[in-house]
Short mmCIF file of C-alpha atoms and ligand atoms in Angstrom, two decimals:
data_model
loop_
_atom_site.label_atom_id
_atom_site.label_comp_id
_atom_site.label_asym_id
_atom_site.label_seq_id
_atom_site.Cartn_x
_atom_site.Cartn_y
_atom_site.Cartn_z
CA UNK A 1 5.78 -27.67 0.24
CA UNK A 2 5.00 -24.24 1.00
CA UNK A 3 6.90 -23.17 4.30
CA UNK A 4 5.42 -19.91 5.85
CA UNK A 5 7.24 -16.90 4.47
CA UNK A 6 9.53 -14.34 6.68
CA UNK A 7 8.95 -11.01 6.15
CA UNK A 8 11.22 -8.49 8.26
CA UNK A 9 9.87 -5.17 9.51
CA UNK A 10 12.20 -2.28 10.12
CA UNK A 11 12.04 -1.56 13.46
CA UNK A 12 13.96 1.39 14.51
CA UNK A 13 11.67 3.81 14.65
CA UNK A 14 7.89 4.93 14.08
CA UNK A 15 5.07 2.76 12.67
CA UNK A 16 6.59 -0.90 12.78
CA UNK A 17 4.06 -2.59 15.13
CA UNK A 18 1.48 -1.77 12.90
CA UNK A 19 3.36 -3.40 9.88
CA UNK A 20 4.06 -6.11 11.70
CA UNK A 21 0.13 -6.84 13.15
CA UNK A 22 -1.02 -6.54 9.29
CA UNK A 23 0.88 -9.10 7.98
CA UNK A 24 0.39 -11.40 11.28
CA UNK A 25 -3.43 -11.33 10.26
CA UNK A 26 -2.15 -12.29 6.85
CA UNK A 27 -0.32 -15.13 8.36
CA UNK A 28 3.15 -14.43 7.24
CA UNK A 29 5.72 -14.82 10.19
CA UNK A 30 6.65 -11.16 10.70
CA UNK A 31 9.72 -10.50 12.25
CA UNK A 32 11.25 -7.49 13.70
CA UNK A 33 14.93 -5.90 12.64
CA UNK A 34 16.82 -4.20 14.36
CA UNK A 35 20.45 -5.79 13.46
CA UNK A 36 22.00 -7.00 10.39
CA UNK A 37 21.84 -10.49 11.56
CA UNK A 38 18.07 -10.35 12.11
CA UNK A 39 18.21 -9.59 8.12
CA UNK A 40 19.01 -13.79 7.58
CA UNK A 41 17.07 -15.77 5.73
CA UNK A 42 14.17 -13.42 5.04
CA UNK A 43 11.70 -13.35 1.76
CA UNK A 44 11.13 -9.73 1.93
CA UNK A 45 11.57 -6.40 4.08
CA UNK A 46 9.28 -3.64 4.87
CA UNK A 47 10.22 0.04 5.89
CA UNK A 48 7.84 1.72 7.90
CA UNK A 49 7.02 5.36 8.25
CA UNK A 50 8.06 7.62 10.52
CA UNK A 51 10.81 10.32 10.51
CA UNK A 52 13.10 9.21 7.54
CA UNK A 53 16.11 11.62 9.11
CA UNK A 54 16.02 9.19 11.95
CA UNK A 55 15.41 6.15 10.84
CA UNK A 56 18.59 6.90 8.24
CA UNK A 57 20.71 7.77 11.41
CA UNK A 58 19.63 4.76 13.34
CA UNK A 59 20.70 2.66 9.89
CA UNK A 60 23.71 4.06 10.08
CA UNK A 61 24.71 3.19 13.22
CA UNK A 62 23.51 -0.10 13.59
CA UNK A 63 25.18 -1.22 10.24
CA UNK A 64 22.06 -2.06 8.80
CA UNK A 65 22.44 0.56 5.21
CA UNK A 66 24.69 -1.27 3.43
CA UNK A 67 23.38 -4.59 3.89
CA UNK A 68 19.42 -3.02 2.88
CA UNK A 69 21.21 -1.67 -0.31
CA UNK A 70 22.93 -4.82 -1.22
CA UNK A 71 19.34 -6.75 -0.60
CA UNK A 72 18.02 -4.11 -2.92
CA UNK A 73 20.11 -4.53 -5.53
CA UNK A 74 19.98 -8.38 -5.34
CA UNK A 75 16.37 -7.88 -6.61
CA UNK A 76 14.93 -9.08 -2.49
CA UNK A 77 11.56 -7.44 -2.37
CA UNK A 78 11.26 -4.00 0.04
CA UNK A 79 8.43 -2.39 0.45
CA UNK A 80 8.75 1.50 1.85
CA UNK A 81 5.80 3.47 3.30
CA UNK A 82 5.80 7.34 3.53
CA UNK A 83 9.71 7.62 5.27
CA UNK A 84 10.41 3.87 3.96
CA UNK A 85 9.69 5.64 0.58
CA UNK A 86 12.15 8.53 1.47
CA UNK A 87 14.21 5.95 2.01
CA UNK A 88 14.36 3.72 -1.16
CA UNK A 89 14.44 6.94 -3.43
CA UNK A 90 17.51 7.26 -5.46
CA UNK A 91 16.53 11.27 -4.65
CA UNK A 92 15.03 13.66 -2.12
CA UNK A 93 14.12 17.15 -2.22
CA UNK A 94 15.60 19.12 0.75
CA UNK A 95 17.17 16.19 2.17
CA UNK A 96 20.24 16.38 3.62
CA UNK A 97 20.58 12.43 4.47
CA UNK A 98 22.29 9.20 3.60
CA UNK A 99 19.23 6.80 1.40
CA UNK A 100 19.18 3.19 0.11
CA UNK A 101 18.94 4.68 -2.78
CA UNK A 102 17.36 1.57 -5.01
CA UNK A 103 14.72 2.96 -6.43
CA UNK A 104 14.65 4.85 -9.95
CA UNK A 105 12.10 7.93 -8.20
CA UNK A 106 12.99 11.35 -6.62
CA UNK A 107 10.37 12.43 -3.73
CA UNK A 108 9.83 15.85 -2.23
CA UNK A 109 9.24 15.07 1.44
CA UNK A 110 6.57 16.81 3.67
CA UNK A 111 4.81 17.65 0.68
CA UNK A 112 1.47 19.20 1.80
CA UNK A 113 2.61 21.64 4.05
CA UNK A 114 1.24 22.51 7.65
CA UNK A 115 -2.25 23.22 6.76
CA UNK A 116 -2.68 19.61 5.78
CA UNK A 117 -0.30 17.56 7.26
CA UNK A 118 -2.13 14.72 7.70
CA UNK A 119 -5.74 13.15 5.68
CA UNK A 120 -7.63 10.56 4.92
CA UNK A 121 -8.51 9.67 1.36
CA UNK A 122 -9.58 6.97 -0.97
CA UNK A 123 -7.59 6.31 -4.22
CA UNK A 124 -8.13 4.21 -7.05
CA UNK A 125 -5.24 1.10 -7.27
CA UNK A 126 -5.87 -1.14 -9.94
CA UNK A 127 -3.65 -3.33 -9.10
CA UNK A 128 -5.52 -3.78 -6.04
CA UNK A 129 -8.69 -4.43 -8.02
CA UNK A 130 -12.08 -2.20 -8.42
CA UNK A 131 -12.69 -1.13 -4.46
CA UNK A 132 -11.19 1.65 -3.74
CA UNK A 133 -8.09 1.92 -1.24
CA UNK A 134 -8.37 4.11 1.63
CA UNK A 135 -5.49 5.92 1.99
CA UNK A 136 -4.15 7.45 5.25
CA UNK A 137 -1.52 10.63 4.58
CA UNK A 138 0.86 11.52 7.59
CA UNK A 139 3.46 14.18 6.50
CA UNK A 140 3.73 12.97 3.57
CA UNK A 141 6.02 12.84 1.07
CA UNK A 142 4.98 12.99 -2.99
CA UNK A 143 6.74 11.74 -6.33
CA UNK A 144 8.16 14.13 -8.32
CA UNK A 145 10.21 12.54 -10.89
CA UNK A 146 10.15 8.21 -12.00
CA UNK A 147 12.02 6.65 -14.37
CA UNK A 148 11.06 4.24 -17.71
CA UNK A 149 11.55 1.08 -15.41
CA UNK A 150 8.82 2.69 -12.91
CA UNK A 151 5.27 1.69 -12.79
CA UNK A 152 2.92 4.06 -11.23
CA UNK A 153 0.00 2.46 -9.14
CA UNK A 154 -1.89 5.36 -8.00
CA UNK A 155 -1.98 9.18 -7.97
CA UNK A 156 -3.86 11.87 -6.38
CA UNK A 157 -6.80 13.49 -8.37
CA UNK A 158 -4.11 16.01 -9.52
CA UNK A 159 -2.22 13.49 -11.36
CA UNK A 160 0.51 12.98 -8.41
CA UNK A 161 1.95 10.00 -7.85
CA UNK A 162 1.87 8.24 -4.60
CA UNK A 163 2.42 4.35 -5.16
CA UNK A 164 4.91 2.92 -7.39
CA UNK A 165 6.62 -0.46 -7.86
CA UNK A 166 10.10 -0.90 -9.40
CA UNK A 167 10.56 -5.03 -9.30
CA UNK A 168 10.63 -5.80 -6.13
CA UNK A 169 10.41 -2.76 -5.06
CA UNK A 170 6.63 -1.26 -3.78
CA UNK A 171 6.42 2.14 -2.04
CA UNK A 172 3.69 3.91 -0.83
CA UNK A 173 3.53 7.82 0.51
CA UNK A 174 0.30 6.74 2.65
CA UNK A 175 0.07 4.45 5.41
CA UNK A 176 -1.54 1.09 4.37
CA UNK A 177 -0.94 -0.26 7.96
CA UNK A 178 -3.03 2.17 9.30
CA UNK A 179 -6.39 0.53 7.86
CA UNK A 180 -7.70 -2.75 8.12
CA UNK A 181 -7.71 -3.14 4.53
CA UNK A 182 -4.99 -5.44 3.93
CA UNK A 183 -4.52 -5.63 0.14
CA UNK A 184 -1.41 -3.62 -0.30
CA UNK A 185 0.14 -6.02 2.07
CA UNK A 186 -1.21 -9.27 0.23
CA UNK A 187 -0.01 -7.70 -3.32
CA UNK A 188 3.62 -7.19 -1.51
CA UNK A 189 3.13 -10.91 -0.61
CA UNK A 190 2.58 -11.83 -4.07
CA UNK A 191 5.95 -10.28 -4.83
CA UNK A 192 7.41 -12.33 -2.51
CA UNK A 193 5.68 -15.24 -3.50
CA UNK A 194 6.87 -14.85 -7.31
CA UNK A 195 10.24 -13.71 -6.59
CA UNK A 196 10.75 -17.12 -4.58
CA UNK A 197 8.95 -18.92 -7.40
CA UNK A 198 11.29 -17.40 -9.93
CA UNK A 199 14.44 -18.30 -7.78
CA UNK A 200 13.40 -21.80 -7.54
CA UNK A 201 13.23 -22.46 -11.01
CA UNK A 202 16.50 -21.21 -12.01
N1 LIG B 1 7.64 13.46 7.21
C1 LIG B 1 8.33 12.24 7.47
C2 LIG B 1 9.74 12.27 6.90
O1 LIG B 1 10.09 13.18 6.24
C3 LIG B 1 7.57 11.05 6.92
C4 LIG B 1 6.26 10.94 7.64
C5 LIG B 1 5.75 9.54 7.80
O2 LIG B 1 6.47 8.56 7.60
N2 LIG B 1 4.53 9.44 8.24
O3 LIG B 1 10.48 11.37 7.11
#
């Protein structure tokens, strides 16, 4: 049988609701966290955007770090958009904060300065197939440095990188909750949906 999956939303601070409606229209149950007991029995975690500084502090001190890191390195899919990026790097730029850490990328935060802080775009995803993916920027952070085990799933016209998946692990510097296009959310799904699949078997 194929019971409806739980997917946890970060819910500390900034974009959450958003996250949260997305994946309701995509008919996952979609629950909020806010306390490492919320984290039980979930398929997979998202990590909004926001203000990375404070969503770190409010990890901090609701216990909830440690217990992201060890889902991270138990291979439980996370997905991290613009600070949920921040977040998952195993670096940051100028950052002067405690980080999951799980993911093989460094990431200069803020990267476009005040003159552009925020802008729409459309960039190509393949993974996402042929359309285009319209990509909302907020303060966003870049990637300035992967790994081998990193694959890169879309860049700027200049070459930089903004999308990324590591395993289970899918970050974003742009705000996919933002639009009604809700393909990165289904291809997080599909991580889910293997990683269960896998788990089953063995
Ligand atoms: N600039 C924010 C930070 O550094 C990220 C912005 C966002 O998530 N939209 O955390």
């Amino acid at each position: 049988m194929n019971s409806r999956k739980k997917i946890g939303v970060l819910s500390l601070q900034g974009a959450f609701a958003e996250h949260i409606a997305s994946l309701q229209k995509l008919g996952v149950e979609a629950l909020a966290i806010r306390l490492p007991q919320d984290l039980e029995g979930l398929d997979g975690l998202i990590i909004p955007g926001g203000e990375s500084t404070v969503i770190s502090q409010l990890m901090l001190s609701y216990g909830l770090m440690e217990v992201i890191r060890e889902l991270a390195q138990d291979g439980s899919p996370i997905f991290g958009t613009c600070a949920g990026m921040i977040l998952l790097a195993k670096s940051a730029l100028d950052l002067d904060i405690e980080t999951i850490g799980a993911m093989d990328i460094k990431v200069r935060r803020n990267a476009f300065g005040r003159q552009v802080d925020s802008f729409e775009t459309v960039l190509s995803v393949p993974v996402l197939g042929e359309a285009p993916f319209p990509a909302v920027f907020i303060r966003a952070p870049i990637i300035v440095e992967i790994d081998s085990g990193v694959e890169i799933l879309a860049s700027l016209p200049d070459g930089t990188p903004v999308a990324a998946r590591q395993g289970n692990l899918l970050v974003s510097a742009f705000h996919p909750e933002l639009t009604s296009d809700l393909r990165f959310h289904a291809y997080f799904l599909d991580i889910v949906s293997r990683r269960a699949y896998s788990q089953r078997k063995n």
